[in-house]
Structures are given as C-alpha cells and as structure tokens.
Amino acid sequence: MPAPRPPTVPVLEVYSTFQGEGLRVGERQVFVRLARCDLRCAFCDTPESYPTPDNARVQRQPFGAKDEALPNPVALDVLLAAVERLDDPPGLHAAVSITGGEPLLHPHAVHALAVGARRLGLRVHVETGGHRPGAVAHVLEVVDEFSPDLKLASATGAPTPWDAHRETYHLLEGRRKALCVKAVVGAATPEAEVEAAAAFAVEHLPSAPLVLQPATPYGDGPAAPSASTLFRLHRAAGRAHPDVRVIPQVHRFLGLR
Ligand code: SF4
C-alpha cells in the first residue's frame, strides 16, 4: 500500500514584511498567502491569488536571496519549515499572518499552520473576508486573532454578505478574537452605507474597533476617497460606532508587497 500523502495546501507566497493594514500596522510578521478566493472584490489587489500558481514563491531570507519556487500544493511541514527559517533570529517576528486570497477556503490547512506557528512562538493572525463562518468555527481555538472584513457593496461591486458576516462576528465576539473589523471605502461610498455598516458591526461585534480602509487605486477598482470624503465617512460611522479608525494600506507607501 502506498504511504499516505502528507497534507498540502495551495500557496501563493511566503515572506517577511511589516503588517500594512489594520491595528497591527508596522508589526513584523511572516506572511503566508494561500491561493484561491471565492470573492471578486472590485478593489482586490491580489487577483493573482485566484488561481493556484504552478509554484509558490517562498522567501529564503528577508533580503538579497532569490525566492525559492516550491511546486503547488505545498506540504504543510515544508511551509512551517519555511516560516521557521524566515524567523531568524527566533522572535524577530511577532506573528504569522495567514492571508490570501481567502485563507479560510482551506480550514484544515489553516488549523495545522496555526498549531505549528504557535509551537514556534508566533502569534497567529488570520485575515478573512468574514464570509466563511463554518471555517472560522473550525479554527477558532487555535487562532489568536482574526481581522474580518465588512464587505461594502459600494466598494466590492457585489452585495454585502450580511448573514455570513453576522454569523462570523458572533463566533468571534464569543471568544473576543476579532482584532478589528475592516471595511474598504471608495470615493463613491455613501455615508448612509457606512453608518448602517457601523451599526451592524457594533451590534454583532462590539468588542472590535471598526477600521475604514481607503481604497488603494488598483485596476478598474474604486477610486480612493478624498480627505474630505474620509472625514465625512468617519463622522457617519461614528454616529453608530464608538471606535472608528481610518488606516490606509501602509505597505504601499513603503513599497512592500
Ligand atoms: S476577499 Fe480579498 S482576495 Fe478575495 S477578491 Fe476580495 S480583496 Fe481579493
């Protein structure tokens, strides 16, 4: 009988960087970007994650060395070894950020990665569209913090998945595991939509600040909101939510991926 194949997952890239979004901005993290997504947000800046590439790009060290190309799907123990190799000296990174695409399309892999990363002493941070509550339930106990989105229709170009968001937020609120709720806003995002979203967030996930993230112009996606639009949207959200922050994608300013 052939030996059982080790568990694998489709990967886009693994690299060391500074977290560029949300409340952990500026923190050194190892990013594990899993391939595939079931959404198509108009502002998406990682459309290369939709298909599974032939090879994952895996950084050997933060600077200088050429990336390693690992054929997809990648064995989870190989992935964890790559994370451990990058965290040199150990503790250089505060966390591993499991992102995508939509990482929760692969709940079993996220579970195994989280357990392994914790053994390395890394906090486990998961970025998700906030629309896959079943997968959140599967990994809830082994992930330290989640950054779920609130998908505004004006920015994504698709209806907001209110029911999936509600279920996701309730799970996270029950364990106080949401770092923040992130909503991308564009130049045409209406105040009323942001106020309703803020009311929804505070009703279902009151422990988490709401982050309004200005859209970074990308392809045919929404234009970036002006400063005056951001002030108006922040005021509108603040009518419903006690803790609203405006945080842009900082890694773009730094020229980081
Ligand atoms: S959920 Fe993320 S990866 Fe998927 S389409 Fe939206 S922005 Fe892109």
Short mmCIF file of N, CA, C and O in Angstrom, two decimals, residues 65-140:
data_model
loop_
_atom_site.label_atom_id
_atom_site.label_comp_id
_atom_site.label_asym_id
_atom_site.label_seq_id
_atom_site.Cartn_x
_atom_site.Cartn_y
_atom_site.Cartn_z
N ALA A 65 18.45 37.17 -1.10
CA ALA A 65 18.42 35.84 -1.72
C ALA A 65 17.21 35.71 -2.65
O ALA A 65 16.16 36.30 -2.41
N LYS A 66 17.41 34.95 -3.72
CA LYS A 66 16.33 34.71 -4.66
C LYS A 66 15.27 33.83 -3.99
O LYS A 66 15.61 32.92 -3.23
N ASP A 67 13.99 34.11 -4.30
CA ASP A 67 12.92 33.29 -3.73
C ASP A 67 13.06 31.85 -4.20
O ASP A 67 13.51 31.58 -5.32
N GLU A 68 12.62 30.96 -3.33
CA GLU A 68 12.56 29.55 -3.70
C GLU A 68 11.21 29.29 -4.37
O GLU A 68 10.19 29.86 -3.97
N ALA A 69 11.18 28.47 -5.41
CA ALA A 69 9.93 28.10 -6.07
C ALA A 69 9.56 26.68 -5.64
O ALA A 69 10.28 25.73 -5.97
N LEU A 70 8.45 26.57 -4.90
CA LEU A 70 8.02 25.25 -4.44
C LEU A 70 6.78 24.84 -5.22
O LEU A 70 5.80 25.59 -5.26
N PRO A 71 6.81 23.67 -5.84
CA PRO A 71 5.63 23.23 -6.61
C PRO A 71 4.38 23.14 -5.73
O PRO A 71 4.46 22.67 -4.58
N ASN A 72 3.26 23.63 -6.26
CA ASN A 72 1.99 23.55 -5.54
C ASN A 72 1.30 22.22 -5.77
O ASN A 72 1.43 21.65 -6.86
N PRO A 73 0.50 21.75 -4.80
CA PRO A 73 0.33 22.29 -3.46
C PRO A 73 1.53 21.96 -2.59
O PRO A 73 2.23 20.99 -2.83
N VAL A 74 1.75 22.78 -1.56
CA VAL A 74 2.93 22.66 -0.72
C VAL A 74 2.57 21.88 0.54
O VAL A 74 1.52 22.13 1.17
N ALA A 75 3.44 20.95 0.92
CA ALA A 75 3.22 20.19 2.16
C ALA A 75 3.29 21.14 3.36
O ALA A 75 4.14 22.04 3.41
N LEU A 76 2.40 20.92 4.32
CA LEU A 76 2.33 21.85 5.46
C LEU A 76 3.61 21.85 6.28
O LEU A 76 4.01 22.89 6.81
N ASP A 77 4.27 20.71 6.40
CA ASP A 77 5.52 20.72 7.18
C ASP A 77 6.61 21.51 6.45
O ASP A 77 7.44 22.17 7.08
N VAL A 78 6.59 21.50 5.12
CA VAL A 78 7.55 22.30 4.35
C VAL A 78 7.25 23.79 4.54
O VAL A 78 8.16 24.63 4.69
N LEU A 79 5.97 24.12 4.58
CA LEU A 79 5.56 25.52 4.77
C LEU A 79 5.99 26.02 6.16
O LEU A 79 6.53 27.13 6.30
N LEU A 80 5.78 25.20 7.16
CA LEU A 80 6.18 25.61 8.51
C LEU A 80 7.70 25.72 8.63
O LEU A 80 8.21 26.60 9.32
N ALA A 81 8.41 24.86 7.93
CA ALA A 81 9.88 24.96 7.95
C ALA A 81 10.32 26.28 7.30
O ALA A 81 11.28 26.92 7.75
N ALA A 82 9.60 26.71 6.26
CA ALA A 82 9.93 27.99 5.62
C ALA A 82 9.66 29.16 6.56
O ALA A 82 10.43 30.13 6.60
N VAL A 83 8.58 29.08 7.31
CA VAL A 83 8.28 30.13 8.30
C VAL A 83 9.37 30.18 9.35
O VAL A 83 9.88 31.24 9.71
N GLU A 84 9.76 29.01 9.84
CA GLU A 84 10.80 28.95 10.88
C GLU A 84 12.12 29.49 10.36
O GLU A 84 12.82 30.22 11.06
N ARG A 85 12.45 29.19 9.11
CA ARG A 85 13.71 29.67 8.51
C ARG A 85 13.72 31.19 8.42
O ARG A 85 14.74 31.85 8.65
N LEU A 86 12.55 31.77 8.10
CA LEU A 86 12.49 33.23 7.97
C LEU A 86 12.57 33.94 9.31
O LEU A 86 13.06 35.07 9.40
N ASP A 87 12.06 33.30 10.35
CA ASP A 87 12.05 33.96 11.66
C ASP A 87 13.41 33.78 12.32
O ASP A 87 13.57 33.06 13.30
N ASP A 88 14.38 34.46 11.75
CA ASP A 88 15.78 34.31 12.18
C ASP A 88 16.37 35.69 12.45
O ASP A 88 16.50 36.49 11.51
N PRO A 89 16.76 36.01 13.69
CA PRO A 89 16.74 35.15 14.87
C PRO A 89 15.31 34.91 15.35
O PRO A 89 14.43 35.76 15.12
N PRO A 90 15.09 33.79 16.02
CA PRO A 90 13.74 33.49 16.51
C PRO A 90 13.19 34.64 17.35
O PRO A 90 13.89 35.19 18.20
N GLY A 91 11.98 35.04 17.07
CA GLY A 91 11.38 36.16 17.79
C GLY A 91 11.46 37.46 17.02
O GLY A 91 10.92 38.48 17.45
N LEU A 92 12.18 37.46 15.87
CA LEU A 92 12.24 38.66 15.04
C LEU A 92 10.83 39.09 14.63
O LEU A 92 10.53 40.27 14.52
N HIS A 93 9.98 38.11 14.40
CA HIS A 93 8.61 38.37 14.01
C HIS A 93 7.68 38.16 15.20
O HIS A 93 7.89 37.24 16.00
N ALA A 94 6.66 38.99 15.27
CA ALA A 94 5.70 38.86 16.36
C ALA A 94 4.63 37.83 16.04
O ALA A 94 4.03 37.25 16.95
N ALA A 95 4.38 37.64 14.75
CA ALA A 95 3.22 36.83 14.37
C ALA A 95 3.41 36.25 12.99
O ALA A 95 4.25 36.71 12.20
N VAL A 96 2.61 35.23 12.71
CA VAL A 96 2.44 34.78 11.34
C VAL A 96 1.05 35.24 10.91
O VAL A 96 0.09 35.11 11.66
N SER A 97 0.99 35.86 9.75
CA SER A 97 -0.29 36.32 9.21
C SER A 97 -0.70 35.36 8.10
O SER A 97 -0.02 35.25 7.08
N ILE A 98 -1.80 34.67 8.32
CA ILE A 98 -2.30 33.73 7.32
C ILE A 98 -3.37 34.47 6.52
O ILE A 98 -4.40 34.89 7.06
N THR A 99 -3.08 34.66 5.23
CA THR A 99 -3.92 35.53 4.44
C THR A 99 -4.12 34.90 3.05
O THR A 99 -3.81 33.75 2.82
N GLY A 100 -4.67 35.69 2.12
CA GLY A 100 -4.94 35.12 0.80
C GLY A 100 -4.97 36.23 -0.24
O GLY A 100 -4.33 37.26 -0.07
N GLY A 101 -5.81 36.00 -1.21
CA GLY A 101 -6.94 35.08 -1.35
C GLY A 101 -7.81 35.02 -0.08
O GLY A 101 -7.77 35.94 0.74
N GLU A 102 -8.56 33.96 0.00
CA GLU A 102 -9.35 33.71 1.21
C GLU A 102 -8.79 32.47 1.89
O GLU A 102 -9.06 31.34 1.46
N PRO A 103 -8.03 32.67 2.97
CA PRO A 103 -7.36 31.51 3.59
C PRO A 103 -8.35 30.49 4.14
O PRO A 103 -8.02 29.30 4.23
N LEU A 104 -9.55 30.95 4.51
CA LEU A 104 -10.49 30.02 5.13
C LEU A 104 -11.20 29.12 4.12
O LEU A 104 -12.09 28.36 4.48
N LEU A 105 -10.78 29.19 2.85
CA LEU A 105 -11.15 28.12 1.91
C LEU A 105 -10.39 26.84 2.25
O LEU A 105 -10.71 25.78 1.71
N HIS A 106 -9.39 26.96 3.13
CA HIS A 106 -8.53 25.81 3.47
C HIS A 106 -8.48 25.66 5.00
O HIS A 106 -7.41 25.80 5.61
N PRO A 107 -9.62 25.40 5.64
CA PRO A 107 -9.64 25.43 7.11
C PRO A 107 -8.73 24.39 7.75
O PRO A 107 -8.12 24.67 8.79
N HIS A 108 -8.60 23.22 7.14
CA HIS A 108 -7.75 22.20 7.76
C HIS A 108 -6.28 22.62 7.71
O HIS A 108 -5.53 22.44 8.67
N ALA A 109 -5.89 23.24 6.60
CA ALA A 109 -4.51 23.72 6.48
C ALA A 109 -4.27 24.88 7.45
O ALA A 109 -3.21 24.95 8.09
N VAL A 110 -5.23 25.79 7.56
CA VAL A 110 -5.06 26.91 8.49
C VAL A 110 -4.94 26.40 9.92
O VAL A 110 -4.11 26.88 10.71
N HIS A 111 -5.71 25.39 10.25
CA HIS A 111 -5.64 24.81 11.60
C HIS A 111 -4.24 24.26 11.86
O HIS A 111 -3.61 24.57 12.89
N ALA A 112 -3.73 23.48 10.92
CA ALA A 112 -2.41 22.88 11.10
C ALA A 112 -1.31 23.95 11.13
O ALA A 112 -0.38 23.88 11.95
N LEU A 113 -1.43 24.95 10.27
CA LEU A 113 -0.43 26.03 10.26
C LEU A 113 -0.45 26.80 11.58
O LEU A 113 0.60 27.17 12.11
N ALA A 114 -1.64 27.04 12.08
CA ALA A 114 -1.76 27.80 13.34
C ALA A 114 -1.12 27.04 14.49
O ALA A 114 -0.38 27.61 15.30
N VAL A 115 -1.41 25.75 14.57
CA VAL A 115 -0.83 24.94 15.65
C VAL A 115 0.70 24.96 15.53
O VAL A 115 1.42 25.15 16.52
N GLY A 116 1.21 24.80 14.31
CA GLY A 116 2.66 24.78 14.10
C GLY A 116 3.30 26.13 14.39
O GLY A 116 4.38 26.20 14.99
N ALA A 117 2.65 27.20 13.98
CA ALA A 117 3.21 28.54 14.21
C ALA A 117 3.25 28.87 15.70
O ALA A 117 4.21 29.48 16.19
N ARG A 118 2.23 28.45 16.42
CA ARG A 118 2.24 28.68 17.87
C ARG A 118 3.41 27.94 18.52
O ARG A 118 4.02 28.44 19.45
N ARG A 119 3.70 26.75 18.02
CA ARG A 119 4.85 26.00 18.57
C ARG A 119 6.15 26.76 18.35
O ARG A 119 7.10 26.61 19.10
N LEU A 120 6.20 27.56 17.28
CA LEU A 120 7.39 28.36 17.01
C LEU A 120 7.40 29.65 17.83
O LEU A 120 8.31 30.46 17.72
N GLY A 121 6.36 29.86 18.62
CA GLY A 121 6.29 31.05 19.46
C GLY A 121 5.70 32.25 18.76
O GLY A 121 5.83 33.38 19.24
N LEU A 122 5.05 32.03 17.62
CA LEU A 122 4.47 33.14 16.85
C LEU A 122 2.97 33.25 17.14
O LEU A 122 2.27 32.23 17.19
N ARG A 123 2.51 34.48 17.32
CA ARG A 123 1.07 34.71 17.41
C ARG A 123 0.45 34.42 16.05
O ARG A 123 1.10 34.64 15.02
N VAL A 124 -0.77 33.95 16.04
CA VAL A 124 -1.42 33.59 14.77
C VAL A 124 -2.53 34.58 14.45
O VAL A 124 -3.49 34.73 15.22
N HIS A 125 -2.36 35.25 13.31
CA HIS A 125 -3.29 36.28 12.85
C HIS A 125 -3.89 35.79 11.53
O HIS A 125 -3.16 35.37 10.64
N VAL A 126 -5.20 35.85 11.41
CA VAL A 126 -5.86 35.41 10.16
C VAL A 126 -6.66 36.56 9.58
O VAL A 126 -7.46 37.20 10.28
N GLU A 127 -6.43 36.84 8.30
CA GLU A 127 -7.20 37.84 7.56
C GLU A 127 -8.26 37.08 6.75
O GLU A 127 -7.93 36.12 6.06
N THR A 128 -9.51 37.54 6.84
CA THR A 128 -10.57 36.84 6.11
C THR A 128 -11.61 37.84 5.62
O THR A 128 -11.78 38.91 6.22
N GLY A 129 -12.28 37.45 4.56
CA GLY A 129 -13.38 38.28 4.07
C GLY A 129 -14.56 38.31 5.02
O GLY A 129 -15.48 39.12 4.84
N GLY A 130 -14.55 37.44 6.02
CA GLY A 130 -15.62 37.45 7.02
C GLY A 130 -16.91 36.79 6.53
O GLY A 130 -17.98 37.04 7.09
N HIS A 131 -16.78 35.92 5.54
CA HIS A 131 -17.98 35.32 4.94
C HIS A 131 -17.96 33.80 5.02
O HIS A 131 -18.74 33.15 4.35
N ARG A 132 -17.06 33.23 5.85
CA ARG A 132 -16.96 31.77 5.93
C ARG A 132 -17.01 31.33 7.41
O ARG A 132 -16.01 30.85 7.97
N PRO A 133 -18.20 31.49 8.04
CA PRO A 133 -18.28 31.19 9.48
C PRO A 133 -17.99 29.74 9.82
O PRO A 133 -17.44 29.47 10.90
N GLY A 134 -18.34 28.81 8.94
CA GLY A 134 -18.06 27.41 9.24
C GLY A 134 -16.57 27.17 9.41
O GLY A 134 -16.14 26.44 10.32
N ALA A 135 -15.78 27.79 8.57
CA ALA A 135 -14.33 27.64 8.66
C ALA A 135 -13.79 28.37 9.89
O ALA A 135 -12.84 27.90 10.54
N VAL A 136 -14.39 29.52 10.23
CA VAL A 136 -13.96 30.22 11.45
C VAL A 136 -14.16 29.30 12.65
O VAL A 136 -13.28 29.17 13.52
N ALA A 137 -15.31 28.64 12.71
CA ALA A 137 -15.58 27.74 13.84
C ALA A 137 -14.53 26.63 13.92
O ALA A 137 -14.11 26.24 15.00
N HIS A 138 -14.08 26.17 12.77
CA HIS A 138 -13.11 25.07 12.73
C HIS A 138 -11.75 25.48 13.31
O HIS A 138 -11.07 24.65 13.93
N VAL A 139 -11.37 26.73 13.11
CA VAL A 139 -10.01 27.15 13.52
C VAL A 139 -10.01 28.08 14.74
O VAL A 139 -8.94 28.51 15.18
N LEU A 140 -11.19 28.37 15.27
CA LEU A 140 -11.32 29.42 16.30
C LEU A 140 -10.38 29.22 17.49
O LEU A 140 -9.79 30.18 17.99
#
